[in-house]
Coordinates of C-alpha atoms in Angstrom, one line a residue:
M1 CA -48.8 15.3 -18.2
A2 CA -47.1 12.1 -18.0
N3 CA -47.6 9.0 -16.1
Q4 CA -46.5 9.4 -12.6
T5 CA -45.0 5.4 -12.9
H6 CA -43.3 6.9 -15.8
Q7 CA -39.5 6.6 -15.4
L8 CA -38.9 10.1 -16.5
H9 CA -35.4 10.5 -19.2
F10 CA -33.2 13.8 -18.1
L11 CA -30.9 14.8 -21.4
L12 CA -27.6 17.2 -19.6
A13 CA -25.7 18.7 -22.1
P14 CA -22.7 20.7 -20.6
L15 CA -19.6 22.7 -22.0
M16 CA -16.7 21.0 -21.9
S17 CA -14.9 22.8 -19.0
Q18 CA -14.2 20.8 -15.0
S19 CA -16.3 23.9 -13.8
H20 CA -19.3 23.1 -16.1
L21 CA -19.2 19.3 -15.9
I22 CA -18.2 18.5 -12.4
P23 CA -21.7 20.3 -11.2
F24 CA -23.2 18.9 -14.0
T25 CA -22.6 15.2 -12.8
D26 CA -23.0 15.9 -9.0
M27 CA -27.0 16.7 -10.3
A28 CA -26.8 13.5 -12.7
K29 CA -26.0 12.0 -9.7
L30 CA -28.4 13.3 -7.7
L31 CA -31.2 13.2 -9.9
A32 CA -30.5 9.2 -10.7
Q33 CA -31.0 9.6 -6.5
R34 CA -34.2 10.3 -7.1
G35 CA -34.9 7.2 -9.2
L36 CA -34.3 9.2 -12.9
I37 CA -32.6 7.7 -16.5
V38 CA -30.1 10.1 -16.6
T39 CA -28.1 10.3 -20.2
I40 CA -24.5 12.6 -19.6
I41 CA -23.0 14.3 -22.9
M42 CA -19.6 12.9 -23.2
T43 CA -16.4 13.3 -25.8
P44 CA -14.0 11.0 -25.4
I45 CA -11.5 12.2 -23.8
N46 CA -13.6 13.9 -20.7
A47 CA -15.8 10.4 -20.6
D48 CA -12.3 8.7 -20.4
R49 CA -11.4 11.0 -17.0
Y50 CA -15.5 10.6 -15.5
S51 CA -15.6 7.2 -16.0
K52 CA -15.6 7.0 -11.7
I53 CA -19.2 8.1 -12.4
I54 CA -20.3 5.3 -14.3
E55 CA -18.8 3.0 -12.0
L56 CA -20.4 5.0 -9.1
A57 CA -24.0 4.1 -10.6
K58 CA -23.8 0.5 -11.8
N59 CA -22.0 0.5 -8.1
S60 CA -25.4 2.0 -6.5
N61 CA -28.4 0.6 -9.4
L62 CA -28.1 4.5 -10.4
R63 CA -29.3 5.1 -14.4
I64 CA -26.5 6.7 -15.4
Q65 CA -25.3 6.8 -19.2
F66 CA -22.9 9.3 -21.0
L67 CA -23.7 9.6 -24.9
T68 CA -19.8 10.2 -25.9
L69 CA -19.7 11.9 -29.1
Q70 CA -16.2 12.4 -31.5
F71 CA -15.0 16.3 -30.9
L72 CA -14.4 18.3 -34.0
G73 CA -11.6 20.5 -32.4
K74 CA -9.3 19.4 -35.4
E75 CA -11.8 21.1 -37.4
V76 CA -11.8 25.0 -36.1
G77 CA -8.1 24.9 -35.1
L78 CA -7.4 23.5 -32.2
P79 CA -4.8 22.0 -31.3
E80 CA -5.3 17.5 -30.8
G81 CA -6.4 16.1 -27.9
C82 CA -7.9 19.6 -26.9
E83 CA -11.4 18.6 -25.9
N84 CA -11.8 20.4 -22.4
M85 CA -11.0 23.9 -21.7
D86 CA -8.7 23.5 -19.0
S87 CA -6.5 22.1 -22.3
I88 CA -6.5 25.1 -24.2
P89 CA -2.7 26.5 -24.5
S90 CA -4.7 30.1 -25.4
Q91 CA -7.6 32.4 -24.8
N92 CA -7.6 32.7 -28.6
L93 CA -8.7 29.4 -29.3
I94 CA -11.9 30.1 -26.4
I95 CA -14.2 31.2 -29.5
P96 CA -13.3 27.8 -32.0
F97 CA -13.9 25.9 -28.6
F98 CA -17.5 26.9 -28.0
E99 CA -17.4 26.4 -32.6
A100 CA -16.5 22.9 -31.8
C101 CA -19.0 22.7 -29.3
N102 CA -21.8 24.1 -31.4
K103 CA -20.2 21.3 -33.8
M104 CA -22.0 18.1 -31.3
E105 CA -25.7 18.7 -32.3
G106 CA -25.2 16.9 -35.1
G107 CA -24.0 13.7 -33.4
V108 CA -26.9 14.2 -30.7
E109 CA -29.6 15.0 -33.3
S110 CA -29.0 11.1 -34.4
W111 CA -28.5 9.8 -31.7
L112 CA -32.2 11.3 -31.6
K113 CA -33.6 10.0 -34.0
D114 CA -32.4 6.5 -33.6
L115 CA -34.7 7.0 -30.2
D116 CA -37.7 4.8 -30.2
L117 CA -40.3 7.2 -28.7
E118 CA -40.7 5.5 -25.6
S119 CA -37.1 5.9 -24.7
R120 CA -36.2 9.9 -26.2
P121 CA -35.3 11.6 -23.3
D122 CA -38.0 13.9 -21.2
C123 CA -36.4 16.7 -20.7
I124 CA -32.7 18.6 -21.6
I125 CA -30.9 20.9 -19.1
S126 CA -28.4 21.5 -21.4
D127 CA -25.4 24.6 -20.4
M128 CA -26.2 27.9 -21.7
C129 CA -22.8 28.3 -23.1
L130 CA -24.6 25.8 -26.4
P131 CA -26.8 27.9 -27.9
W132 CA -27.8 24.4 -30.8
T133 CA -29.9 22.4 -27.6
V134 CA -33.2 25.1 -28.2
N135 CA -32.9 23.9 -32.0
L136 CA -33.0 20.3 -30.8
A137 CA -36.0 20.8 -28.2
A138 CA -38.2 22.9 -30.0
T139 CA -37.8 20.1 -33.1
F140 CA -38.1 17.2 -30.9
K141 CA -40.9 18.8 -28.5
I142 CA -38.6 18.1 -25.3
P143 CA -38.8 20.7 -22.5
R144 CA -35.4 22.3 -22.2
I145 CA -34.2 23.6 -19.0
V146 CA -30.9 26.0 -19.1
F147 CA -28.8 24.9 -16.1
H148 CA -26.3 27.8 -14.4
V149 CA -22.8 27.1 -13.0
I150 CA -22.3 30.7 -11.4
S151 CA -24.8 32.6 -9.2
C152 CA -27.3 34.6 -9.4
F153 CA -26.1 37.7 -7.7
A154 CA -23.4 37.5 -11.0
L155 CA -26.2 36.8 -14.1
L156 CA -28.3 39.7 -12.7
C157 CA -25.4 41.9 -12.5
S158 CA -24.8 40.0 -16.5
Y159 CA -28.0 41.0 -17.0
Y160 CA -27.5 44.9 -16.1
Q161 CA -24.3 44.8 -17.8
N162 CA -24.8 43.5 -21.0
T163 CA -28.7 44.6 -21.5
D164 CA -29.3 48.0 -24.3
S165 CA -32.8 48.5 -21.8
D166 CA -33.2 51.5 -19.4
T167 CA -34.6 49.8 -17.0
I168 CA -33.0 50.5 -13.1
V169 CA -30.7 48.9 -11.6
P170 CA -33.2 47.9 -8.4
D171 CA -31.8 48.4 -4.9
V172 CA -30.3 45.4 -4.6
L173 CA -27.7 46.4 -7.0
D174 CA -28.1 49.4 -7.4
N175 CA -26.5 49.6 -3.0
L176 CA -23.2 48.2 -4.5
G177 CA -22.7 50.1 -6.8
I178 CA -22.3 47.4 -9.5
S179 CA -19.9 48.3 -12.2
K180 CA -19.0 46.1 -15.3
A181 CA -16.5 43.2 -14.4
K182 CA -13.1 42.3 -16.5
I183 CA -14.5 39.6 -18.8
P184 CA -11.7 38.6 -21.7
E185 CA -11.0 39.9 -24.2
V186 CA -11.4 37.5 -26.9
L187 CA -14.9 37.3 -25.4
N188 CA -14.7 41.1 -25.5
E189 CA -14.8 41.4 -29.0
N190 CA -17.0 38.7 -30.0
P191 CA -20.2 40.6 -28.2
G192 CA -22.2 38.4 -30.7
V193 CA -21.3 34.6 -28.6
I194 CA -22.5 36.8 -25.7
A195 CA -25.9 37.4 -26.5
Q196 CA -26.7 34.3 -28.2
F197 CA -26.2 32.6 -25.4
Q198 CA -28.7 34.6 -23.6
E199 CA -30.8 34.8 -26.3
S200 CA -30.9 31.2 -25.8
E201 CA -31.2 31.5 -22.4
K202 CA -34.6 33.5 -22.9
C203 CA -35.4 30.3 -25.1
S204 CA -35.7 27.8 -21.6
E205 CA -38.6 26.6 -20.0
G206 CA -36.3 28.1 -16.6
L207 CA -33.1 27.9 -14.9
V208 CA -31.5 25.6 -12.2
V209 CA -28.7 28.1 -10.3
N210 CA -26.3 25.7 -9.0
S211 CA -26.6 27.9 -5.5
F212 CA -28.9 28.0 -2.7
E213 CA -31.8 30.9 -1.4
E214 CA -30.5 31.2 2.1
L215 CA -27.2 32.6 -0.3
E216 CA -28.4 34.9 -2.1
L217 CA -32.5 34.8 -2.5
A218 CA -33.3 38.6 -2.7
F219 CA -31.1 38.6 -5.7
V220 CA -33.4 34.5 -7.5
K221 CA -36.0 36.4 -6.6
V222 CA -35.4 40.1 -9.2
Y223 CA -33.6 37.8 -12.0
E224 CA -36.5 35.6 -12.2
K225 CA -38.7 38.1 -12.0
V226 CA -36.9 40.4 -14.8
L227 CA -36.0 37.1 -17.2
E228 CA -40.2 35.8 -16.8
R229 CA -38.7 32.5 -16.2
K230 CA -38.8 29.9 -12.8
I231 CA -35.4 29.7 -11.1
W232 CA -34.7 26.2 -9.1
C233 CA -31.8 26.8 -6.7
I234 CA -30.7 23.5 -5.8
G235 CA -26.9 23.5 -4.5
P236 CA -24.2 23.3 -3.7
L237 CA -24.0 20.2 -5.7
F238 CA -21.6 18.7 -4.2
L239 CA -22.8 18.5 -1.3
G240 CA -26.3 16.6 -2.5
N241 CA -23.2 13.5 -3.3
Q242 CA -21.4 11.8 -0.5
T243 CA -18.6 11.7 -3.2
S244 CA -18.0 15.2 -5.1
S245 CA -17.7 14.6 -8.9
A246 CA -14.6 17.2 -8.0
G247 CA -12.8 14.0 -6.7
V248 CA -13.1 11.9 -9.8
S249 CA -9.2 13.1 -11.2
T250 CA -6.0 11.4 -9.7
A251 CA -3.9 12.9 -7.2
S252 CA -0.9 14.1 -7.0
M253 CA -0.4 13.2 -3.6
D254 CA -1.7 10.7 -1.7
K255 CA -4.6 12.2 -0.6
H256 CA -4.2 11.0 3.3
E257 CA -0.7 12.2 3.2
C258 CA -2.0 15.7 2.8
L259 CA -4.9 15.3 5.3
K260 CA -1.8 13.6 7.4
W261 CA -0.3 17.2 7.1
L262 CA -3.6 19.0 8.4
D263 CA -4.0 16.4 11.0
S264 CA -1.0 18.0 12.9
K265 CA -2.2 21.8 12.7
K266 CA -3.9 23.3 15.6
E267 CA -7.7 23.7 14.8
S268 CA -8.3 27.2 11.6
S269 CA -4.2 27.7 11.1
V270 CA -3.9 26.6 7.8
L271 CA -4.6 28.9 4.7
Y272 CA -5.3 26.9 1.5
V273 CA -4.1 28.8 -1.4
C274 CA -5.4 28.1 -5.1
F275 CA -6.5 29.6 -8.3
G276 CA -9.0 26.8 -9.7
S277 CA -7.6 24.8 -13.4
L278 CA -8.1 27.2 -16.3
W279 CA -6.4 30.3 -15.5
R280 CA -2.6 30.6 -15.2
L281 CA 0.0 33.3 -13.0
S282 CA 2.4 35.3 -14.8
P283 CA 6.0 33.8 -12.7
K284 CA 6.9 37.2 -11.7
Q285 CA 3.2 37.3 -10.0
L286 CA 3.9 33.2 -7.9
I287 CA 7.3 34.5 -7.3
E288 CA 5.7 37.8 -5.0
L289 CA 2.9 35.3 -3.8
A290 CA 5.4 33.0 -2.5
S291 CA 7.3 35.6 -0.9
G292 CA 4.1 36.7 0.4
L293 CA 3.2 33.7 2.1
E294 CA 6.9 33.4 3.2
A295 CA 6.3 36.3 5.5
S296 CA 3.1 35.8 6.6
N297 CA 4.0 33.1 9.1
H298 CA 1.4 31.8 8.5
S299 CA 0.6 28.0 8.1
F300 CA -0.7 27.1 4.2
I301 CA -0.6 24.6 1.6
W302 CA -0.6 26.2 -1.3
I303 CA -2.1 24.5 -5.2
L304 CA 1.2 25.3 -8.0
R305 CA -0.7 24.1 -11.2
G306 CA 1.6 22.9 -13.8
G307 CA 2.1 25.0 -17.7
N308 CA 4.2 27.3 -19.1
E309 CA 5.1 29.5 -16.3
S310 CA 6.1 26.3 -13.8
E311 CA 9.8 25.7 -15.3
E312 CA 11.0 29.6 -14.4
V313 CA 8.5 29.4 -10.8
E314 CA 10.6 26.2 -10.3
K315 CA 13.8 27.2 -10.3
W316 CA 13.0 30.1 -8.7
V317 CA 12.1 28.1 -5.6
E318 CA 15.1 26.1 -5.7
E319 CA 17.4 28.3 -6.2
E320 CA 15.5 30.5 -2.9
K321 CA 15.3 27.6 -1.6
F322 CA 11.5 27.9 -0.3
E323 CA 10.5 24.6 0.5
E324 CA 12.7 24.2 2.6
K325 CA 12.3 28.0 4.1
V326 CA 9.0 26.7 4.6
K327 CA 9.8 23.5 6.7
G328 CA 6.5 22.4 8.8
R329 CA 4.5 25.7 7.7
G330 CA 4.0 25.4 3.8
L331 CA 2.8 22.8 1.8
I332 CA 3.4 22.7 -2.3
I333 CA 0.9 20.0 -4.0
R334 CA 1.6 20.4 -7.5
G335 CA -1.1 19.6 -9.7
W336 CA -4.9 18.5 -8.4
A337 CA -5.8 18.3 -4.2
P338 CA -8.0 17.2 -2.8
Q339 CA -10.3 20.6 -2.4
V340 CA -12.9 19.6 -0.6
S341 CA -11.4 17.6 1.5
I342 CA -8.9 20.2 2.5
L343 CA -11.2 23.0 2.6
S344 CA -13.3 21.3 4.7
H345 CA -10.6 19.7 7.5
P346 CA -10.7 21.7 11.2
A347 CA -7.2 22.7 10.7
T348 CA -8.1 24.6 7.6
G349 CA -9.3 28.5 8.9
G350 CA -9.2 30.4 5.8
F351 CA -9.6 30.3 1.3
L352 CA -7.3 33.1 -0.8
T353 CA -9.4 31.8 -3.8
H354 CA -10.3 33.6 -7.4
C355 CA -13.7 33.5 -6.8
G356 CA -14.4 30.9 -9.3
W357 CA -17.8 30.2 -8.4
N358 CA -17.2 25.7 -8.0
S359 CA -14.7 27.3 -5.4
T360 CA -16.6 30.0 -3.9
L361 CA -19.4 27.6 -3.2
E362 CA -16.8 25.1 -1.7
G363 CA -15.4 28.2 0.7
V364 CA -19.2 29.0 2.0
S365 CA -19.7 25.2 2.7
A366 CA -16.5 24.8 4.8
G367 CA -18.0 28.2 6.8
L368 CA -14.4 29.8 5.8
A369 CA -14.3 33.6 4.7
M370 CA -11.5 34.2 2.0
I371 CA -9.3 36.0 0.5
T372 CA -10.7 37.5 -2.7
W373 CA -8.4 38.2 -5.9
P374 CA -10.7 37.0 -9.0
M375 CA -9.0 37.0 -12.8
F376 CA -11.8 37.0 -14.8
A377 CA -15.4 37.2 -16.1
E378 CA -17.9 36.2 -13.3
Q379 CA -15.1 36.0 -10.7
F380 CA -15.3 39.8 -9.9
H381 CA -18.9 39.3 -9.3
N382 CA -18.3 36.3 -7.2
A383 CA -16.1 38.3 -5.1
K384 CA -17.5 41.4 -4.6
M385 CA -20.5 39.3 -3.4
I386 CA -18.3 37.9 -0.7
N387 CA -16.2 40.4 0.0
E388 CA -19.5 43.1 0.3
V389 CA -22.6 40.9 0.5
L390 CA -22.1 38.7 2.4
K391 CA -19.2 40.4 3.8
T392 CA -17.5 37.4 4.9
G393 CA -13.6 38.4 2.2
V394 CA -10.8 40.1 2.2
K395 CA -10.5 41.7 -1.2
I396 CA -6.7 41.5 -2.0
N397 CA -4.8 44.5 -3.4
G398 CA -2.5 45.2 -6.6
V399 CA -0.9 47.3 -9.1
E400 CA -2.0 48.1 -12.5
E401 CA 1.2 47.1 -14.3
E402 CA 1.2 46.1 -18.1
N403 CA -2.1 46.1 -18.0
H404 CA -2.4 43.6 -15.5
L405 CA -3.1 44.0 -11.6
L406 CA 0.4 42.7 -10.2
V407 CA -0.1 42.0 -5.9
K408 CA 2.9 42.1 -4.6
N409 CA 4.3 40.3 -1.6
E410 CA 3.3 42.8 1.1
D411 CA -0.4 43.4 -0.2
V412 CA -1.1 39.5 0.2
K413 CA 0.8 39.6 3.6
I414 CA -1.7 41.8 4.7
A415 CA -3.9 40.8 3.1
I416 CA -4.2 37.1 5.3
E417 CA -2.9 39.0 8.6
Q418 CA -6.3 40.7 8.1
L419 CA -8.7 37.2 7.5
M420 CA -6.6 34.9 9.5
G421 CA -5.5 37.7 12.9
D422 CA -7.4 37.7 15.8
G423 CA -8.8 40.8 15.6
E424 CA -12.9 41.4 15.7
E425 CA -13.2 42.3 12.2
G426 CA -12.1 38.8 11.5
K427 CA -13.7 37.6 14.2
D428 CA -17.2 39.2 12.9
R429 CA -15.9 37.1 8.9
R430 CA -14.7 34.5 10.5
R431 CA -18.6 33.7 12.2
R432 CA -20.7 35.1 9.2
A433 CA -18.7 32.0 7.7
K434 CA -19.2 29.6 9.9
E435 CA -23.4 30.4 10.0
L436 CA -23.5 30.5 5.7
G437 CA -21.6 27.1 5.8
K438 CA -24.3 25.6 8.3
M439 CA -26.8 26.9 5.9
A440 CA -25.5 25.4 2.7
K441 CA -25.3 22.3 4.7
N442 CA -29.1 22.1 5.9
T443 CA -30.0 23.4 2.5
V444 CA -29.4 19.4 0.7
E445 CA -30.8 17.7 3.6
E446 CA -34.5 16.4 3.3
G447 CA -36.6 19.8 4.2
G448 CA -34.0 21.5 3.0
S449 CA -34.9 24.4 0.2
S450 CA -32.8 22.7 -2.0
Y451 CA -33.6 19.1 -1.6
S452 CA -37.3 20.5 -1.9
N453 CA -36.7 22.3 -5.3
I454 CA -35.1 19.2 -7.1
T455 CA -38.8 17.7 -6.1
H456 CA -41.2 20.2 -7.4
L457 CA -38.4 20.3 -10.9
I458 CA -38.9 17.1 -11.7
Q459 CA -42.8 17.5 -11.1
Y460 CA -42.8 20.0 -13.3
V461 CA -40.7 18.8 -15.5
R462 CA -43.2 15.1 -15.3
E463 CA -46.8 17.9 -16.1
H464 CA -45.3 18.6 -19.2
V465 CA -44.5 16.1 -20.4
T466 CA -46.4 15.2 -23.5
P467 CA -47.5 11.5 -23.8
N468 CA -46.0 9.0 -26.2

């Protein structure tokens, strides 16, 4: 056991992806606020993108530092400057991207060798997608904990879908009729990658999850039993920080201008529409979405990402005079937007989402009912959780077209009416959502379950550190 006065040092190893880096950096701040030294592995471009984390740490007397390592993407066929998954031009490059991430092991190993024993980390908190941290933890005899940026519900679903075991699915899943979720084809063709991730999970001291017990306690307990590992739920991580790491990017629209627009709207009258940083809808789908938003007659904020499809969509927007037709009722933000601030604004009354876990948690924490439009991977599990477990969501409908689901404008309109309408079912959905929002805020406050779990996590590491 380490001396109680010893200042613990945690090394955080995130996957270089926005959806992973944001909760990792939020976790770093929370740990540093508890008096820990925290080192976060970064690459040059990502270090620059998240440089405000270091500025915040210095201003707050927090001991957070980056271990910046070169990213060897060109060696595996990635384009120049591709150091983050949100900059991958094709899904076919996902596996090479993971290969480049694996090449970071040597840099971390050299750094650890150069440190004196007293300066070495007392714990490695690793992304599940970085299995090479298993070797480092064993070599340097450092406790290793896996951090998950998805829910325990999704983890449990994935476990039963990918295991070869004949274990009976527990009632908590069986009652929901869980079936195999869609995952990116490139990963489906490389099952060895998923197996490697799952094996690395088994080689951990335990799991840290960006979720909270009140949201999914039954799934936490079952997954804990399945893995025979301790699980610490410490989320929603962004709520534990006054300045979320989600706000480190530069807004394409002035933040105050966006909020000022919301200030002019009635309470709970605006639908927020955003599909995250990774996935891009086809121009045809975006046009159907826009038409559905117009037809709904509800106020909305629509985040329109750039990309190969943007030119065609922008041409349609201009030719159809879309922004003129929805002027005063609809607002398009091109690029990044202050999502947490928008979701928590009193005028926002619903969220049309791709069901990425960060967005899902932000929607839950804001007390919002959601329209679920999952695209790939665990997003289908998250949508099922929102709709059938939490009962705070409306499922979007569509038709299969050219191996893709196409959501017609009529389906968009119907879903918006279901979510934002005045029917009793909608009112019950919104009431449940508001109750979850209160739970989320309470759990990160002193005495809440997530706050206490951070304390328990730190104490666990302290008890398992071998004195130098």
